[in-house]
mmCIF file of C-alpha atoms in Angstrom:
data_model
loop_
_atom_site.group_PDB
_atom_site.id
_atom_site.type_symbol
_atom_site.label_atom_id
_atom_site.label_comp_id
_atom_site.label_asym_id
_atom_site.label_seq_id
_atom_site.Cartn_x
_atom_site.Cartn_y
_atom_site.Cartn_z
ATOM 1 C CA MET A 249 -8.711 -20.737 -16.254
ATOM 2 C CA LYS A 250 -8.934 -17.596 -14.606
ATOM 3 C CA LYS A 251 -5.655 -16.648 -11.998
ATOM 4 C CA ILE A 252 -5.895 -14.355 -8.868
ATOM 5 C CA SER A 253 -2.684 -12.208 -9.070
ATOM 6 C CA ILE A 254 -1.836 -10.997 -5.507
ATOM 7 C CA LEU A 255 0.480 -7.635 -5.930
ATOM 8 C CA CYS A 256 1.001 -6.394 -2.981
ATOM 9 C CA ILE A 257 2.697 -3.265 -4.172
ATOM 10 C CA ILE A 258 4.116 -0.620 -0.984
ATOM 11 C CA LEU A 259 4.868 1.755 -2.056
ATOM 12 C CA LEU A 260 5.631 2.651 1.248
ATOM 13 C CA SER A 261 8.771 1.600 0.463
ATOM 14 C CA SER A 262 9.554 5.264 1.429
ATOM 15 C CA TYR A 263 7.385 7.447 -0.257
ATOM 16 C CA ALA A 264 7.364 10.018 2.067
ATOM 17 C CA THR A 265 6.232 9.756 5.385
ATOM 18 C CA SER A 266 8.523 9.156 8.156
ATOM 19 C CA ALA A 267 7.830 7.147 10.903
ATOM 20 C CA CYS A 268 3.682 6.503 9.532
ATOM 21 C CA ASP A 269 5.064 5.750 6.018
ATOM 22 C CA ILE A 270 6.104 2.482 7.119
ATOM 23 C CA CYS A 271 2.453 2.546 9.178
ATOM 24 C CA GLY A 272 0.529 2.828 6.195
ATOM 25 C CA CYS A 273 -0.420 6.459 7.537
ATOM 26 C CA GLY A 274 0.201 9.562 5.570
ATOM 27 C CA VAL A 275 1.716 10.283 2.234
ATOM 28 C CA GLY A 276 2.346 7.748 -0.677
ATOM 29 C CA SER A 277 0.616 4.964 1.552
ATOM 30 C CA TYR A 278 -0.565 2.223 -0.976
ATOM 31 C CA TYR A 279 -2.275 -1.292 -1.113
ATOM 32 C CA ILE A 280 -2.977 -3.325 -3.412
ATOM 33 C CA GLY A 281 -3.915 -6.073 -1.920
ATOM 34 C CA LEU A 282 -5.840 -9.129 -3.747
ATOM 35 C CA LEU A 283 -6.347 -7.570 -7.235
ATOM 36 C CA PRO A 284 -9.594 -8.153 -9.097
ATOM 37 C CA ASP A 285 -9.539 -10.567 -11.595
ATOM 38 C CA PHE A 286 -9.922 -9.083 -14.755
ATOM 39 C CA LYS A 287 -8.874 -10.164 -18.439
ATOM 40 C CA GLN A 288 -7.843 -6.854 -19.941
ATOM 41 C CA ARG A 289 -8.400 -3.831 -18.465
ATOM 42 C CA PHE A 290 -10.265 -2.937 -15.079
ATOM 43 C CA ILE A 291 -11.028 0.689 -13.696
ATOM 44 C CA GLY A 292 -12.563 1.541 -10.654
ATOM 45 C CA LEU A 293 -12.704 3.804 -6.742
ATOM 46 C CA ARG A 294 -10.699 3.331 -3.097
ATOM 47 C CA TYR A 295 -11.481 4.101 -0.185
ATOM 48 C CA GLN A 296 -8.205 3.704 2.128
ATOM 49 C CA HIS A 297 -9.081 4.359 6.168
ATOM 50 C CA LYS A 298 -5.686 4.808 8.931
ATOM 51 C CA THR A 299 -5.521 5.776 12.225
ATOM 52 C CA MET A 300 -2.040 6.219 14.715
ATOM 53 C CA ARG A 301 -1.508 7.780 18.022
ATOM 54 C CA SER A 302 1.447 10.482 17.615
ATOM 55 C CA HIS A 303 3.212 13.314 20.819
ATOM 56 C CA LEU A 304 4.239 8.850 22.343
ATOM 57 C CA GLY A 305 5.792 9.086 25.781
ATOM 58 C CA PRO A 306 8.977 7.056 27.094
ATOM 59 C CA GLY A 307 7.080 3.253 26.546
ATOM 60 C CA GLY A 308 4.200 4.664 24.987
ATOM 61 C CA THR A 309 2.283 7.020 27.669
ATOM 62 C CA THR A 310 -0.085 9.032 26.939
ATOM 63 C CA SER A 311 -0.097 13.115 27.124
ATOM 64 C CA TYR A 312 -1.700 16.154 26.792
ATOM 65 C CA LEU A 313 0.248 16.596 23.212
ATOM 66 C CA THR A 314 -0.502 13.227 22.163
ATOM 67 C CA THR A 315 -2.589 13.546 19.178
ATOM 68 C CA GLN A 316 -4.780 11.005 16.970
ATOM 69 C CA GLU A 317 -4.525 10.841 13.545
ATOM 70 C CA THR A 318 -6.509 10.061 11.329
ATOM 71 C CA TYR A 319 -5.776 9.451 7.164
ATOM 72 C CA GLN A 320 -7.991 9.093 4.308
ATOM 73 C CA THR A 321 -7.640 8.017 0.458
ATOM 74 C CA ALA A 322 -10.484 8.259 -1.923
ATOM 75 C CA GLU A 323 -8.536 7.409 -5.311
ATOM 76 C CA LEU A 324 -9.022 5.837 -8.435
ATOM 77 C CA TRP A 325 -7.420 2.851 -9.750
ATOM 78 C CA GLY A 326 -6.666 1.348 -12.686
ATOM 79 C CA GLY A 327 -5.063 -1.698 -14.886
ATOM 80 C CA TRP A 328 -4.499 -2.865 -18.179
ATOM 81 C CA ASN A 329 -3.006 -6.071 -19.501
ATOM 82 C CA ILE A 330 -0.949 -4.927 -22.587
ATOM 83 C CA GLY A 331 -0.583 -8.535 -24.430
ATOM 84 C CA ARG A 332 0.399 -11.269 -22.461
ATOM 85 C CA ARG A 333 3.122 -10.522 -19.935
ATOM 86 C CA PHE A 334 2.758 -6.568 -19.480
ATOM 87 C CA ARG A 335 0.730 -5.307 -16.720
ATOM 88 C CA VAL A 336 0.592 -1.218 -15.395
ATOM 89 C CA LEU A 337 -1.404 -0.318 -12.748
ATOM 90 C CA GLY A 338 -2.373 3.350 -11.863
ATOM 91 C CA PHE A 339 -3.558 5.666 -8.878
ATOM 92 C CA VAL A 340 -4.542 8.949 -8.496
ATOM 93 C CA PRO A 341 -5.420 9.261 -5.021
ATOM 94 C CA VAL A 342 -7.674 12.068 -3.066
ATOM 95 C CA ASN A 343 -5.853 12.984 0.458
ATOM 96 C CA ILE A 344 -8.081 13.424 3.397
ATOM 97 C CA ASN A 345 -6.208 14.061 6.600
ATOM 98 C CA SER A 346 -7.036 15.050 10.537
ATOM 99 C CA ARG A 347 -6.034 15.527 13.545
ATOM 100 C CA GLU A 348 -7.064 15.726 17.139
ATOM 101 C CA ASN A 349 -5.697 17.292 20.137
ATOM 102 C CA GLN A 350 -7.377 17.991 23.597
ATOM 103 C CA GLY A 351 -10.639 18.529 21.663
ATOM 104 C CA VAL A 352 -9.298 20.565 18.434
ATOM 105 C CA THR A 353 -9.010 18.468 15.267
ATOM 106 C CA THR A 354 -7.363 19.964 12.252
ATOM 107 C CA SER A 355 -7.459 19.075 8.642
ATOM 108 C CA LYS A 356 -6.755 19.400 5.334
ATOM 109 C CA SER A 357 -7.185 17.942 1.924
ATOM 110 C CA GLY A 358 -6.575 17.819 -1.503
ATOM 111 C CA TRP A 359 -4.504 15.767 -4.805
ATOM 112 C CA GLY A 360 -2.126 13.240 -2.917
ATOM 113 C CA ASP A 361 0.308 11.824 -5.470
ATOM 114 C CA VAL A 362 -0.418 10.188 -8.681
ATOM 115 C CA ALA A 363 1.743 7.056 -9.024
ATOM 116 C CA ALA A 364 2.405 3.834 -12.140
ATOM 117 C CA VAL A 365 3.436 0.216 -11.506
ATOM 118 C CA GLY A 366 4.764 -1.818 -14.738
ATOM 119 C CA TYR A 367 4.976 -5.247 -14.561
ATOM 120 C CA TYR A 368 6.819 -7.718 -16.562
ATOM 121 C CA GLN A 369 5.258 -11.473 -16.363
ATOM 122 C CA LEU A 370 9.065 -13.529 -16.099
ATOM 123 C CA LEU A 371 7.084 -16.734 -15.183
ATOM 124 C CA ASP A 372 3.533 -18.353 -15.794
ATOM 125 C CA LYS A 373 3.613 -22.292 -15.696
ATOM 126 C CA GLN A 374 0.793 -24.414 -15.615
ATOM 127 C CA HIS A 375 0.403 -28.926 -15.504
ATOM 128 C CA THR A 376 -1.119 -31.323 -14.288
ATOM 129 C CA THR A 377 -0.623 -33.398 -10.650
ATOM 130 C CA GLY A 378 -0.674 -36.693 -10.778
ATOM 131 C CA ARG A 379 -3.557 -36.414 -8.991
ATOM 132 C CA GLY A 380 -5.536 -34.465 -11.782
ATOM 133 C CA GLN A 381 -5.033 -31.487 -10.435
ATOM 134 C CA LEU A 382 -4.309 -28.121 -12.255
ATOM 135 C CA MET A 383 -0.720 -26.350 -11.470
ATOM 136 C CA VAL A 384 -0.453 -22.916 -11.621
ATOM 137 C CA GLN A 385 2.928 -20.844 -11.552
ATOM 138 C CA SER A 386 3.460 -16.870 -12.110
ATOM 139 C CA LEU A 387 6.344 -14.747 -11.529
ATOM 140 C CA TRP A 388 5.968 -10.768 -12.072
ATOM 141 C CA ILE A 389 8.760 -8.704 -11.820
ATOM 142 C CA GLY A 390 9.005 -4.638 -11.966
ATOM 143 C CA GLY A 391 9.248 -1.162 -11.152
ATOM 144 C CA GLY A 392 6.688 2.555 -10.028
ATOM 145 C CA VAL A 393 7.347 5.462 -10.085
ATOM 146 C CA LYS A 394 5.371 8.428 -7.559
ATOM 147 C CA LEU A 395 5.213 11.564 -8.947
ATOM 148 C CA PRO A 396 4.964 14.984 -6.329
ATOM 149 C CA THR A 397 2.106 16.234 -7.598
ATOM 150 C CA GLY A 398 0.250 16.343 -4.471
ATOM 151 C CA ARG A 399 0.530 19.514 -1.739
ATOM 152 C CA TYR A 400 3.795 19.697 0.691
ATOM 153 C CA GLU A 401 3.906 22.204 3.394
ATOM 154 C CA PRO A 402 7.631 22.889 4.471
ATOM 155 C CA ALA A 403 6.081 24.781 7.568
ATOM 156 C CA GLU A 404 4.029 21.212 8.821
ATOM 157 C CA ARG A 405 7.942 19.958 9.812
ATOM 158 C CA LYS A 406 9.266 23.352 11.012
ATOM 159 C CA GLU A 407 6.474 23.071 13.278
ATOM 160 C CA ASN A 408 5.977 19.950 14.233
ATOM 161 C CA GLU A 409 9.523 18.073 14.611
ATOM 162 C CA GLU A 410 8.712 15.962 17.815
ATOM 163 C CA ALA A 411 6.448 14.266 14.926
ATOM 164 C CA PRO A 412 6.905 12.327 12.041
ATOM 165 C CA ASN A 413 6.044 14.580 8.997
ATOM 166 C CA ASN A 414 3.700 12.628 7.265
ATOM 167 C CA PHE A 415 0.662 14.463 8.230
ATOM 168 C CA GLN A 416 1.502 16.136 4.580
ATOM 169 C CA LEU A 417 -1.478 15.718 1.568
ATOM 170 C CA GLY A 418 2.730 14.529 -1.065
ATOM 171 C CA THR A 419 5.982 14.059 -0.916
ATOM 172 C CA ALA A 420 7.277 16.647 -3.020
ATOM 173 C CA SER A 421 10.004 14.152 -4.290
ATOM 174 C CA THR A 422 9.786 11.501 -7.180
ATOM 175 C CA ASP A 423 9.619 8.118 -5.832
ATOM 176 C CA PHE A 424 11.005 4.778 -7.670
ATOM 177 C CA THR A 425 10.430 1.223 -6.579
ATOM 178 C CA LEU A 426 11.788 -2.147 -6.868
ATOM 179 C CA ASN A 427 8.467 -5.395 -7.396
ATOM 180 C CA ALA A 428 8.363 -8.491 -6.840
ATOM 181 C CA ALA A 429 4.747 -11.087 -6.719
ATOM 182 C CA TYR A 430 5.111 -14.835 -6.909
ATOM 183 C CA ASP A 431 1.629 -16.804 -7.310
ATOM 184 C CA VAL A 432 1.253 -20.539 -7.141
ATOM 185 C CA ARG A 433 -2.270 -21.992 -7.287
ATOM 186 C CA LEU A 434 -3.373 -25.084 -6.980
ATOM 187 C CA MET A 435 -6.908 -25.802 -8.361
ATOM 188 C CA ASP A 436 -8.143 -22.729 -6.303
ATOM 189 C CA VAL A 437 -6.268 -22.436 -3.028
ATOM 190 C CA GLY A 438 -3.139 -20.474 -3.531
ATOM 191 C CA ILE A 439 -0.393 -18.798 -1.589
ATOM 192 C CA ASN A 440 1.191 -15.400 -2.554
ATOM 193 C CA THR A 441 4.129 -13.980 -2.068
ATOM 194 C CA ASN A 442 5.335 -10.207 -2.920
ATOM 195 C CA VAL A 443 7.967 -8.424 -1.967
ATOM 196 C CA SER A 444 8.740 -4.109 -2.329
ATOM 197 C CA TYR A 445 11.659 -1.838 -2.347
ATOM 198 C CA LYS A 446 10.894 1.921 -1.824
ATOM 199 C CA LEU A 447 14.020 4.010 -3.706
ATOM 200 C CA ASN A 448 12.904 8.094 -2.380
ATOM 201 C CA THR A 449 14.882 10.796 -3.031
ATOM 202 C CA THR A 450 15.479 14.525 -1.436
ATOM 203 C CA ASN A 451 12.768 16.827 -2.213
ATOM 204 C CA LYS A 452 13.102 20.180 -3.385
ATOM 205 C CA TYR A 453 13.103 20.942 0.775
ATOM 206 C CA ASP A 454 15.775 18.775 1.239
ATOM 207 C CA TYR A 455 14.310 16.431 2.673
ATOM 208 C CA ARG A 456 14.456 12.557 2.301
ATOM 209 C CA TYR A 457 12.202 10.385 3.419
ATOM 210 C CA GLY A 458 13.585 6.405 3.887
ATOM 211 C CA ASN A 459 13.918 3.981 1.629
ATOM 212 C CA LYS A 460 11.250 1.218 2.266
ATOM 213 C CA PHE A 461 11.216 -2.761 2.289
ATOM 214 C CA THR A 462 7.951 -4.538 2.438
ATOM 215 C CA ALA A 463 7.070 -8.863 2.576
ATOM 216 C CA ASN A 464 3.249 -9.765 1.807
ATOM 217 C CA VAL A 465 2.827 -12.831 2.269
ATOM 218 C CA LEU A 466 -1.365 -14.383 1.022
ATOM 219 C CA ALA A 467 -3.578 -17.332 0.951
ATOM 220 C CA TYR A 468 -6.928 -17.581 -0.769
ATOM 221 C CA TYR A 469 -9.251 -19.643 -1.736
ATOM 222 C CA LYS A 470 -11.881 -19.201 -5.057
ATOM 223 C CA ILE A 471 -14.632 -20.267 -4.416
ATOM 224 C CA ARG A 472 -17.061 -20.007 -7.762
ATOM 225 C CA ILE A 473 -21.049 -20.126 -7.165
ATOM 226 C CA ALA A 474 -22.153 -19.544 -10.708
ATOM 227 C CA ASP A 475 -20.435 -19.113 -13.915
ATOM 228 C CA LYS A 476 -20.065 -15.531 -13.415
ATOM 229 C CA VAL A 477 -19.426 -15.378 -9.631
ATOM 230 C CA SER A 478 -17.275 -16.206 -7.478
ATOM 231 C CA LEU A 479 -15.677 -15.074 -3.685
ATOM 232 C CA ALA A 480 -12.455 -15.129 -2.872
ATOM 233 C CA PRO A 481 -11.970 -14.436 1.321
ATOM 234 C CA ASN A 482 -7.620 -14.509 1.700
ATOM 235 C CA ALA A 483 -5.146 -13.617 4.599
ATOM 236 C CA GLY A 484 -2.276 -13.298 5.399
ATOM 237 C CA VAL A 485 0.622 -11.391 6.646
ATOM 238 C CA LEU A 486 2.383 -8.010 5.830
ATOM 239 C CA TYR A 487 6.088 -6.651 7.240
ATOM 240 C CA GLU A 488 6.957 -3.439 6.444
ATOM 241 C CA THR A 489 10.824 -1.817 7.897
ATOM 242 C CA ALA A 490 11.519 1.617 6.689
ATOM 243 C CA ALA A 491 14.737 3.506 7.934
ATOM 244 C CA LYS A 492 15.181 6.768 9.220
ATOM 245 C CA ASP A 493 14.251 10.266 7.091
ATOM 246 C CA LYS A 494 17.044 12.427 6.099
ATOM 247 C CA GLU A 495 17.213 16.420 6.389
ATOM 248 C CA GLY A 496 19.601 18.719 5.166
ATOM 249 C CA GLY A 497 21.466 15.707 3.474
ATOM 250 C CA LYS A 498 23.111 14.282 6.833
ATOM 251 C CA PHE A 499 20.734 15.372 9.553
ATOM 252 C CA THR A 500 19.279 11.688 10.892
ATOM 253 C CA VAL A 501 15.385 12.500 12.039
ATOM 254 C CA ASP A 502 14.968 11.079 14.996
ATOM 255 C CA MET A 503 10.898 10.517 14.730
ATOM 256 C CA SER A 504 10.926 8.487 11.993
ATOM 257 C CA GLY A 505 12.096 5.018 10.721
ATOM 258 C CA GLY A 506 10.886 0.959 12.157
ATOM 259 C CA TYR A 507 8.953 -1.315 11.389
ATOM 260 C CA SER A 508 5.353 -3.213 12.065
ATOM 261 C CA LEU A 509 3.660 -6.476 11.361
ATOM 262 C CA LEU A 510 0.137 -6.802 10.184
ATOM 263 C CA ALA A 511 -2.606 -9.314 10.036
ATOM 264 C CA THR A 512 -4.553 -9.046 6.873
ATOM 265 C CA VAL A 513 -8.010 -10.675 6.388
ATOM 266 C CA GLY A 514 -10.070 -9.455 3.771
ATOM 267 C CA MET A 515 -12.798 -10.754 0.441
ATOM 268 C CA GLU A 516 -13.491 -10.095 -2.989
ATOM 269 C CA ALA A 517 -16.613 -10.759 -4.980
ATOM 270 C CA THR A 518 -17.489 -10.630 -8.370
ATOM 271 C CA ILE A 519 -20.655 -10.734 -10.111
ATOM 272 C CA GLY A 520 -20.943 -10.383 -14.159
ATOM 273 C CA LYS A 521 -18.146 -7.558 -15.236
ATOM 274 C CA ILE A 522 -17.908 -6.059 -10.946
ATOM 275 C CA SER A 523 -16.017 -6.488 -8.629
ATOM 276 C CA ALA A 524 -15.711 -5.440 -4.925
ATOM 277 C CA GLY A 525 -13.593 -6.027 -1.846
ATOM 278 C CA VAL A 526 -12.797 -5.215 1.825
ATOM 279 C CA ASN A 527 -9.755 -6.008 2.941
ATOM 280 C CA PHE A 528 -8.620 -5.289 6.962
ATOM 281 C CA GLN A 529 -5.438 -4.968 8.763
ATOM 282 C CA PRO A 530 -5.098 -5.111 12.034
ATOM 283 C CA VAL A 531 -1.355 -4.648 13.845
ATOM 284 C CA ILE A 532 0.324 -7.940 15.154
ATOM 285 C CA SER A 533 3.402 -5.867 16.454
ATOM 286 C CA GLN A 534 4.647 -2.465 16.244
ATOM 287 C CA GLN A 535 8.481 -0.450 16.639
ATOM 288 C CA LEU A 536 7.797 2.540 15.200
ATOM 289 C CA ALA A 537 10.131 6.331 15.598
ATOM 290 C CA ASP A 538 11.333 5.241 18.977
ATOM 291 C CA LEU A 539 7.863 4.581 20.357
ATOM 292 C CA ARG A 540 6.935 7.435 19.639
ATOM 293 C CA VAL A 541 4.332 6.704 17.098
ATOM 294 C CA LYS A 542 1.405 3.836 17.369
ATOM 295 C CA ALA A 543 -0.308 3.114 14.797
ATOM 296 C CA GLY A 544 -4.143 1.315 14.503
ATOM 297 C CA SER A 545 -5.500 -0.593 12.099
ATOM 298 C CA ARG A 546 -6.242 -0.321 8.109
ATOM 299 C CA ALA A 547 -9.156 -0.881 6.245
ATOM 300 C CA MET A 548 -9.887 -0.445 2.314
ATOM 301 C CA VAL A 549 -13.134 -0.798 0.099
ATOM 302 C CA HIS A 550 -13.157 -1.045 -4.191
ATOM 303 C CA LEU A 551 -15.798 -1.247 -6.532
ATOM 304 C CA THR A 552 -14.542 -1.639 -9.275
ATOM 305 C CA TYR A 553 -15.219 -1.665 -13.358
ATOM 306 C CA LEU A 554 -13.794 -4.903 -15.098
ATOM 307 C CA PHE A 555 -14.137 -4.447 -19.108
#
């Protein structure tokens, strides 16, 4: 029987973007969610939409300085199962950032930071319960790398020191992630737990985004409608926490770091070799950049070809 494997790689762990790295905005913000149920390879397009407000006053109050920011990412993504034990995922993003303050909107767009993640399947176990139901367990461990292919503008940081350094297309740093995903499924009902830790390095402008830890739990149910048609509704929670950024090798950036807790709800549909999905993530709780930033809900859609 096929398995659904949910791999939540939050390459954000510290994939540059100070406080907004943690709230899912800005550069290096990747969410995988429920992967398409592919046998060997897949390739597709994804679109992600995220918002945040910055320059908030004490207690999160707004003022004439408050800025509404929107981060959109359109990316080519793909996966390849190599044999039974190895899996490689790749991401090539194009970022579109915009911010509005007092009716004036500024924007920038261009290539983001290319990333790749490799996994090894440490556990692949199947057995039949006493009630004749099939139980499947899998454990994937791996790591990833993000390359500094997106444009980073040091002037942006200097001009907006009272806001997170996330209004960038890239981080200008090579960053790494450590990931693990455990999936247990009884017949068509399953739960997947993911953890990820992202290690950021200092870029050539002497700026280092804070490392980030992410944990995600999703429950899903696979509904088989026909021989080659299936639906997979899923829901869960996503928790992210990030350390503060560092500048000049030793100075802590106040407008960075924090935590956020989000709910996740989504749907995946597969028809033959075509897979489509949608995911929505409303914020439950957050404390970002010493309460000077407030993240909004996130959304993602994808259309993928399985082969």
